[in-house]
XYZ file of C-alpha atoms in Angstrom:
489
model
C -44.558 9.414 -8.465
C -42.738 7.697 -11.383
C -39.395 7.292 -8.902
C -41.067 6.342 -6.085
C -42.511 3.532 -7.654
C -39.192 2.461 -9.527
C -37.840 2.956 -6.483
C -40.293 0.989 -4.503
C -40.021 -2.661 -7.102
C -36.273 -2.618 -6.505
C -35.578 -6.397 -4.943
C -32.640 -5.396 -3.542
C -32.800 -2.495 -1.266
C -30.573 -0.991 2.294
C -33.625 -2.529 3.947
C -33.486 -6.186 2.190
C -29.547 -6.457 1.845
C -27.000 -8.493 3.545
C -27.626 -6.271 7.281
C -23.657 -7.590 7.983
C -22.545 -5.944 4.999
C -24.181 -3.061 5.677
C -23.149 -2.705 9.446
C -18.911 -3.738 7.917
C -17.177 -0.144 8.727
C -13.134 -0.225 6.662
C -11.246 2.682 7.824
C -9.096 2.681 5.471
C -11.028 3.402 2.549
C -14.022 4.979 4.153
C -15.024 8.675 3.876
C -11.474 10.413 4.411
C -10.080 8.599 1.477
C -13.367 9.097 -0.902
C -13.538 12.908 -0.329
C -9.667 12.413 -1.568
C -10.547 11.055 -4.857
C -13.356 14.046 -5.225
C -10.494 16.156 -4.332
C -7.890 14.963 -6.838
C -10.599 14.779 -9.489
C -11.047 18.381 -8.772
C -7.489 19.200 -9.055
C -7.794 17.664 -12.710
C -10.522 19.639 -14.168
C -9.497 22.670 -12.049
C -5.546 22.802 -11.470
C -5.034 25.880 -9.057
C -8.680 25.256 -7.391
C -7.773 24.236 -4.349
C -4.565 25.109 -1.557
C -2.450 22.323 -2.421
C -1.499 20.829 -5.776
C -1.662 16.922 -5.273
C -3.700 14.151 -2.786
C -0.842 13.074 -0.676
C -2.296 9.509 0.060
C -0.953 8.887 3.396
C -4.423 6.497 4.734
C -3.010 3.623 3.357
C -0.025 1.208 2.846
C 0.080 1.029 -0.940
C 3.936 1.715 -1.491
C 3.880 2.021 -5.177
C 1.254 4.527 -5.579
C 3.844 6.981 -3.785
C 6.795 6.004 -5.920
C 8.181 3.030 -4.454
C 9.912 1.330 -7.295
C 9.239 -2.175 -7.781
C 12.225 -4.760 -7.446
C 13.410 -5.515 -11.272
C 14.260 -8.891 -10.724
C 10.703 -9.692 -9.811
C 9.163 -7.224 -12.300
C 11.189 -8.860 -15.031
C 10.208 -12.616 -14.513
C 6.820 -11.624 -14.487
C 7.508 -10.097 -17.716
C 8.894 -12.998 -19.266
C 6.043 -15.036 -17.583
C 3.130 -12.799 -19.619
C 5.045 -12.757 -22.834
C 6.213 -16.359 -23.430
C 6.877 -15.147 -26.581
C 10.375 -13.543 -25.359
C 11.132 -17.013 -24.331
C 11.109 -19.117 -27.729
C 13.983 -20.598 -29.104
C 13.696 -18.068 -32.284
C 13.867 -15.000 -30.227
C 15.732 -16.112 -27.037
C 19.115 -14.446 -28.277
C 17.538 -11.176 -28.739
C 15.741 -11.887 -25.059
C 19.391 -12.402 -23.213
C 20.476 -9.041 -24.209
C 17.204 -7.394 -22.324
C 17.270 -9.977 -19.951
C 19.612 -11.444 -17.065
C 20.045 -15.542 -17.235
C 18.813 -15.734 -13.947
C 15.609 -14.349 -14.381
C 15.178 -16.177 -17.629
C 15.888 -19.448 -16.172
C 13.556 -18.592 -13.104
C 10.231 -17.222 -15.894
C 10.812 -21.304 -17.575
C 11.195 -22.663 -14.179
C 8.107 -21.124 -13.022
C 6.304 -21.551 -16.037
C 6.930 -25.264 -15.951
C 4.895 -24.987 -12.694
C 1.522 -24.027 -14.033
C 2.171 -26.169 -17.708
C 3.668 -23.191 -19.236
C 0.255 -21.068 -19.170
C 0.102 -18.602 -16.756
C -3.405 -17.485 -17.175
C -4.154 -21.730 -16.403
C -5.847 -22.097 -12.742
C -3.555 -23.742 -10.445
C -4.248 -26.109 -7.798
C -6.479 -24.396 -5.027
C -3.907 -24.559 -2.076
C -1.273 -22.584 -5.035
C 1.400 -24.140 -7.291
C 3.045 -27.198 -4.686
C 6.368 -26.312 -6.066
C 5.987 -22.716 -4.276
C 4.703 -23.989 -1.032
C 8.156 -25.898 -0.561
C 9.895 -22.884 -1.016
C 7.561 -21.347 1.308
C 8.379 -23.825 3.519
C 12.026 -23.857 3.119
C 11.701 -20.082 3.852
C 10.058 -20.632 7.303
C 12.360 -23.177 8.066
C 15.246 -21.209 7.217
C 14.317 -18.165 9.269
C 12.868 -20.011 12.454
C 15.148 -22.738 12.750
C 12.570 -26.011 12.485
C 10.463 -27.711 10.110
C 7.730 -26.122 8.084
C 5.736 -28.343 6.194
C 4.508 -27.521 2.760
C 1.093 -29.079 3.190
C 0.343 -26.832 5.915
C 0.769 -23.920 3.839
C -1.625 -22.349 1.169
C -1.022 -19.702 -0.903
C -3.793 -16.735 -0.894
C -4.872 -14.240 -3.421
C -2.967 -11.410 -0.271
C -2.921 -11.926 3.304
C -6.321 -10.468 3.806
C -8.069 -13.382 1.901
C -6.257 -15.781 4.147
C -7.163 -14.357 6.758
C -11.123 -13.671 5.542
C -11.046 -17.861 5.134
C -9.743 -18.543 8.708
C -12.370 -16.074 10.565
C -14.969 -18.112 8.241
C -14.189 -21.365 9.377
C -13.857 -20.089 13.162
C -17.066 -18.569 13.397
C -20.360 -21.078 13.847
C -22.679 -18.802 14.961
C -23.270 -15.099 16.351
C -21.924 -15.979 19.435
C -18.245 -16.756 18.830
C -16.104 -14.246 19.688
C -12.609 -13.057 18.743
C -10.173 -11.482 20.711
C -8.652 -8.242 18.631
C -5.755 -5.947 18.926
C -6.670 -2.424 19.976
C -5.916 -0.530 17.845
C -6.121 -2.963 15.356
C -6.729 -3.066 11.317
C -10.352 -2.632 10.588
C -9.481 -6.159 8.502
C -10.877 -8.005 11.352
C -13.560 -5.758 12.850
C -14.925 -5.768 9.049
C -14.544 -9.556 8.542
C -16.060 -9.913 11.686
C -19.327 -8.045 11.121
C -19.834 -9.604 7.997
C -19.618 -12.996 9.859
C -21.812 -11.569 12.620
C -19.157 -12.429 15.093
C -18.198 -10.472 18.085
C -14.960 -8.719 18.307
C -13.570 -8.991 21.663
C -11.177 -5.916 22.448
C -7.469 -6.204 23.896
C -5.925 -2.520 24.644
C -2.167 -2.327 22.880
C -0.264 -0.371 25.827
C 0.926 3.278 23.944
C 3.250 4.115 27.118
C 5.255 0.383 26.807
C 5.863 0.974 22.748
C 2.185 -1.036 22.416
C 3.333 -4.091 23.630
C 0.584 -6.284 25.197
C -0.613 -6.965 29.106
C -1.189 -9.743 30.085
C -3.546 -8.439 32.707
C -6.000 -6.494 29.529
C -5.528 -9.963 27.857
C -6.887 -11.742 30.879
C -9.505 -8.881 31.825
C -11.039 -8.936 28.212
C -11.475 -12.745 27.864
C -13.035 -12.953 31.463
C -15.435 -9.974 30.276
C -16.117 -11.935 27.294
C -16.829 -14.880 29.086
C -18.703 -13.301 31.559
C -21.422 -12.607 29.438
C -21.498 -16.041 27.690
C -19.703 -15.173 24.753
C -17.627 -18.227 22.927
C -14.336 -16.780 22.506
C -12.615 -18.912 20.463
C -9.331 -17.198 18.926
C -6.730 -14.435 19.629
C -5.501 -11.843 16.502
C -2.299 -10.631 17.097
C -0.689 -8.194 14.444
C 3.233 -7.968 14.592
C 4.994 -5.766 13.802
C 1.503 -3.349 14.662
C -0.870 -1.723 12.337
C -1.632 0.992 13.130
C 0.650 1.567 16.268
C 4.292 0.460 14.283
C 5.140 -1.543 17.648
C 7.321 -4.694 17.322
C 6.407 -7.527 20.056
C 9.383 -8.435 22.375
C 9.845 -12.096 22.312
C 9.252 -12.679 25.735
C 5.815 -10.850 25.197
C 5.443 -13.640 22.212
C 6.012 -16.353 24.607
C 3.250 -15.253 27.257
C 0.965 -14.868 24.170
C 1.312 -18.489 23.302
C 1.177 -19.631 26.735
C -1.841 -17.702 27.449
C -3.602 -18.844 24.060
C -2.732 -22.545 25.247
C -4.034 -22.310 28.502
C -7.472 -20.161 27.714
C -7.473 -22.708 24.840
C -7.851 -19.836 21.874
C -6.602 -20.533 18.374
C -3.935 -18.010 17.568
C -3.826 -15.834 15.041
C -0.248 -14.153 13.936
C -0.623 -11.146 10.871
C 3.176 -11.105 10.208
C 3.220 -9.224 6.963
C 5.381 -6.332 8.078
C 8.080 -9.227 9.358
C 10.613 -7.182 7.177
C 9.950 -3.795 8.077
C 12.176 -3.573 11.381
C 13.823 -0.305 11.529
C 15.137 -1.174 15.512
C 18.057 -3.379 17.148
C 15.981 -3.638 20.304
C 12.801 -5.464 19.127
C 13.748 -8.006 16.325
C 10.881 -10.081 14.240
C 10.608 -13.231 16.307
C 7.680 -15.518 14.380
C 5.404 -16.924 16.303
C 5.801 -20.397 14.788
C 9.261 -20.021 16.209
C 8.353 -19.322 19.872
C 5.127 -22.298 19.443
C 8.073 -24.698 18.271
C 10.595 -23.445 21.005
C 7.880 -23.621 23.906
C 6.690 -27.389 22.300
C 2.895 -25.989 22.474
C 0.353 -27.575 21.053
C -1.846 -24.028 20.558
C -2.945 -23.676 17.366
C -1.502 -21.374 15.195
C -2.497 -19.787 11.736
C 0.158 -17.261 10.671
C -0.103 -14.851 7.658
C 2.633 -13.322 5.164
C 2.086 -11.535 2.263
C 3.870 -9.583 -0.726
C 2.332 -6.826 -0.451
C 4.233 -4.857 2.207
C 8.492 -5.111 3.643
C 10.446 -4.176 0.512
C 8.339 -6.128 -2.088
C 5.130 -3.640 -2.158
C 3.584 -5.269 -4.915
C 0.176 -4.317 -3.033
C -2.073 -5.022 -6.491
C -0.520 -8.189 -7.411
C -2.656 -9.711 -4.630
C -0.003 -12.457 -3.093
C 0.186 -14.363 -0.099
C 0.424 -17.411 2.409
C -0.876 -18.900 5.890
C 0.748 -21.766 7.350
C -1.571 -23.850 9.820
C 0.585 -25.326 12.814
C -1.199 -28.194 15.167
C -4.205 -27.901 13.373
C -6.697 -30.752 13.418
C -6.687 -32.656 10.210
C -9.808 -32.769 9.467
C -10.381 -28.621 9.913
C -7.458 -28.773 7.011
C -9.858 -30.800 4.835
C -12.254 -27.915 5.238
C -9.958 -25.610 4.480
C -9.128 -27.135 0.958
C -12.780 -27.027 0.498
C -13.128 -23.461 1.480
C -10.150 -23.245 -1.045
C -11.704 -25.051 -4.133
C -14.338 -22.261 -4.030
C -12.563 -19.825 -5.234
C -11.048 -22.085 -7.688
C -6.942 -20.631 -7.029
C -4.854 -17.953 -6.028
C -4.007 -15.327 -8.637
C -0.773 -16.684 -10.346
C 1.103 -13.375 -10.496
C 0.494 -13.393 -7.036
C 1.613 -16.682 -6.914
C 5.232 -15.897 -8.666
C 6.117 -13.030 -6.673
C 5.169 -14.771 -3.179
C 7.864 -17.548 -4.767
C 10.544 -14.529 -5.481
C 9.906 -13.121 -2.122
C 11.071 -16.520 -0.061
C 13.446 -17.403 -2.751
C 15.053 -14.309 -3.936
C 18.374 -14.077 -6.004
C 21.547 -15.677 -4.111
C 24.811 -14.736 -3.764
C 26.553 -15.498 -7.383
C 23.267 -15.040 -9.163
C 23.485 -13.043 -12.048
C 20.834 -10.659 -10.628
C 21.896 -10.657 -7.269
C 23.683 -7.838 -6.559
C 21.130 -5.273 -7.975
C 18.437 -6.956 -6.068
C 19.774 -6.758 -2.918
C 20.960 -2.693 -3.729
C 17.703 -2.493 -4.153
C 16.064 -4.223 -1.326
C 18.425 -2.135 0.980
C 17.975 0.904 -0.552
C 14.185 0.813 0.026
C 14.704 -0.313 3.508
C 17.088 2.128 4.310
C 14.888 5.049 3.289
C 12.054 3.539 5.157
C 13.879 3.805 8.349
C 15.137 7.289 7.620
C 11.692 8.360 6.677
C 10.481 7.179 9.814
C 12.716 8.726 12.308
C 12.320 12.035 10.500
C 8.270 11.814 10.863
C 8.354 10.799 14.354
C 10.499 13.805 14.891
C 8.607 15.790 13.181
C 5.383 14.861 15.033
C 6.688 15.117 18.351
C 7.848 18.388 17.864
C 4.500 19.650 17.729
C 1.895 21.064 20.164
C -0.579 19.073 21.371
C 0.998 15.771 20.050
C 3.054 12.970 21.011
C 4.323 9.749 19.230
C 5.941 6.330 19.577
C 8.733 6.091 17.051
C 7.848 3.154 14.348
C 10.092 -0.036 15.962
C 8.546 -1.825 12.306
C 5.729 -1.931 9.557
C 5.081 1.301 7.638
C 2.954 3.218 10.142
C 3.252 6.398 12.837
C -0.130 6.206 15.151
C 0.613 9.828 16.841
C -1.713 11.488 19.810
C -3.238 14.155 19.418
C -4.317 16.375 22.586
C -7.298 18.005 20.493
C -8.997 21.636 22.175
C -11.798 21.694 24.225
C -13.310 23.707 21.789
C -12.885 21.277 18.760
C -14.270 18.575 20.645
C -17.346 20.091 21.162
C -17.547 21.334 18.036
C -17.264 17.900 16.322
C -19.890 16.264 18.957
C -22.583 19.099 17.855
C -21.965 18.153 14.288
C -22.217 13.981 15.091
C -18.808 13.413 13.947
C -15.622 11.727 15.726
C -13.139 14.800 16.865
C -10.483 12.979 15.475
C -12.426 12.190 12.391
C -13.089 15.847 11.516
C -9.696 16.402 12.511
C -8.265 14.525 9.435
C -10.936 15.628 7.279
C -9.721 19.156 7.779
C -6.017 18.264 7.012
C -7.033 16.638 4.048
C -8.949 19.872 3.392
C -6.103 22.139 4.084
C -3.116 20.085 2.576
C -4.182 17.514 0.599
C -2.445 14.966 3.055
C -5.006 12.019 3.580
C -5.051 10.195 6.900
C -7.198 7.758 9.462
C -8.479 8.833 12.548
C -7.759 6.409 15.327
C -11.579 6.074 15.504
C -11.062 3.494 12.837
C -8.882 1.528 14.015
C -10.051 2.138 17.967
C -7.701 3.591 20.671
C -8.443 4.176 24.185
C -11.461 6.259 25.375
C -10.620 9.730 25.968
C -7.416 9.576 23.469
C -7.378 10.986 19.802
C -5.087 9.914 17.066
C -4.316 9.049 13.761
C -2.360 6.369 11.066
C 0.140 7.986 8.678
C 2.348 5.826 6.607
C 5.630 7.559 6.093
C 5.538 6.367 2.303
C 6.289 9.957 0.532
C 8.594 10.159 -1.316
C 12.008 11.006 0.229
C 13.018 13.718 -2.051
C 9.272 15.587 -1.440
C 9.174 14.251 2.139
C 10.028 17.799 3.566
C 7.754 19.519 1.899
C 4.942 16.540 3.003
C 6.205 16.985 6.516
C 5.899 21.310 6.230
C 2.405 21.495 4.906
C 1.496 18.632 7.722
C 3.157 21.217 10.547
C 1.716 24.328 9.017
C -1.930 23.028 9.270
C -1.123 21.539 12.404
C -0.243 24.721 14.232
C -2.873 27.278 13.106
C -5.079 24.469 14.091
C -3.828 24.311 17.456
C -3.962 28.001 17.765
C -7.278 28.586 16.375
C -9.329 26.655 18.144
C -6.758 27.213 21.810
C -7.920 30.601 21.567
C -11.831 29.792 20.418
């Protein structure tokens, strides 16, 4: 009686919360990865408890948590940055012998930035000195002008793009065209917004490159049923599928956003993570400026994923092309709110578009290590495509960029019915067993949305390469008894 009144003078209940919040679904970290944590807490208090040893956390691109070492160059100015103390005139003798010249003269460069104190707020858009060398970076790879008051630095590419669904979306009604499969980023954002997501199908057979038929099909649908579709997400290179856009698919993209009049919006944070010689990163700020179109164009970056993977620093950019000036004054606004960008984040964005040059004193280690990472990367994922579509019952693009494998899986009779009498996804229950069996977290396709009738999952191929056999052994031995178990049920 004593609960059920406590209960009962809560203010904030399910019933009287936020009912966007509490419709938001994220893949990504939903129930897969949680039973992982309950897992590897278990594994803690009870080594030997359980059929595998460690949580391989495959559900998620977070390259550092498997081993990925972080770039010393950057991880040093940061250093130097935090401890200012390294940096006075008393101690700065002592400090060269720890320290490359470069990176010292980049920590007072950057510190003269933000008045030498890096725990100071910054100016809302991020430190102006940054944003030309974002700039100069965008130039540099596309060939035209960027312009650094069309940039603003973001606390990660997913806060960037949070603030440009916000200021799309005026009412229920406005929709937004999305990738599927696509990153639950923008379903989530979306629901929270109370905005409809307006599904695209990614073509699996054509390495999930887009039609321009399903592009015209799901605006018309959309439209059909009076639904304000405003704006087009495009991700590129994919997550989940690992596809790489050809530019000539870029180009239709653009011209179809111009003509429908849709805003476009470009997530090109895996721009570095091309592992084939047939589908090179083309931006689409560079096919917008070849094509002279006046679309609108918000395009996203980030540090969190090619060969920086400083996932936790929380660092990253959009750059606004032909939007109206006055919609850029809003966006400042929608800036000021949260006051700045985290300043870490901040630095590292800077060392990502301005890295070490030729001559530099840090040079040649940072680029060893940039191509060491990247080389790895493209091993790993050849050997996990193999691996999967070696398999019964399961097929798989190979990764043309980004960090993910989005296999099909051809699940039993059987098992689907099974998983419909317990109210769960097939594919869903499919991962939670694996995770079960070998510790090996994953997403079911559900989560990211794939076509009816289809199963599959996202695996990064993040491992470690020295334990990535033994990853890839307990995947196939679960795999196959699966198969066989429920083949025969």
């Amino acid at each position: 009686m004593q609960e059920s009144s406590i209960q009962s003078s809560k203010v904030l209940t399910l019933e009287t919360m936020n009912p966007n919040v509490r419709t938001m679904e994220y893949a990504v970290r939903g129930a897969i990865p949680i039973r992982a944590e309950e897992l590897r807490d278990q594994l803690k208090k009870e080594p030997g408890s359980l059929p595998f040893s460690k949580i391989t956390p495959c559900n998620i691109g977070n390259p550092q948590q498997l081993n990925q070492k972080p770039l010393t160059f950057l991880r040093q100015v940061s250093a130097l940055m935090e401890y200012t103390d390294l940096l006075a005139p008393e101690n700065i003798d002592v400090t060269r012998k720890l320290f490359p010249e470069d990176a010292i003269e980049r920590a007072k460069r950057n510190l003269s930035y933000v008045g030498n104190a890096a725990g100071a707020y910054t100016q809302s858009l991020g430190v102006q000195e940054i944003r030309e060398n974002v700039a100069r970076f965008i130039e540099q790879r596309d060939g035209f002008p960027a312009d650094s008051n069309n940039i603003c630095l973001t606390s990660g590419a997913s806060g960037a793009v949070e603030r440009v669904l916000d200021i799309l979306v005026s009412s229920p009604n406005v929709g937004v065209m999305i990738p599927i499969p696509q990153y639950p980023l923008y379903t989530a954002t979306l629901a929270h917004l109370n905005a409809q997501a307006i599904p695209y199908y990614l073509q699996e057979d054509s390495d999930w490159q887009l039609s321009a038929a399903d592009m015209e099909r799901s605006l018309s649908e959309a439209r059909a049923q009076g639904i304000d579709v405003r704006a087009m997400a495009v991700i590129n290179p994919g997550n989940p599928t690992g596809g790489c856009l050809l530019e000539e698919n870029i180009a239709e993209i653009v011209r179809f956003c111009e003509r429908e009049k849709l805003v476009l919006l470009a997530d090109e944070v895996y721009q570095t993570n091309i592992y084939t010689g047939t589908n090179p990163f083309v931006s689409f700020k560079k096919v917008v400026s070849q094509l002279q179109s006046p679309v609108e164009l918000f395009s996203f970056h980030s540090i969190s994923k090619g060969m920086i993977g400083e996932c936790g620093r929380r660092g990253g950019y959009y750059e606004a092309v032909n939007i109206d000036e006055k919609i850029m004054g809003q966006l400042v606004k929608l800036a000021s709110v949260s006051l700045c960008p985290n300043v870490q984040g901040q630095m590292a964005v800077d060392t990502m578009v301005n890295p070490p040059r030729p001559g530099d004193a840090s040079y040649d280690l940072y680029k060893r290590e940039i191509d060491a990472i990247y080389e790895s990367m493209k091993r790993r994922a050849k050997k996990l495509a193999h691996a999967f579509n070696s398999l019964p019952n399961m097929s798989c693009n190979e990764a043309q960029g980004a960090m993910y494998l989005f296999p099909r899986v051809e699940l039993p009779q059987a098992f689907i019915d099974e998983a419909k009498a317990c109210g769960q996804q097939p594919d869903a229950l499919y991962c939670m067993q694996m995770l079960e069996a070998t510790g090996i977290s994953v997403v079911p396709g559900s989560g990211f949305g794939q076509m009816p009738g289809t199963f599959h999952f996202r695996s990064t191929f993040l491992p470690p390469e020295d334990l990535f056999d033994d990853f890839i052994d307990g995947f196939r031995h679960f795999h196959v008894a699966f198969i066989d178990r429920y083949s025969k049920a």
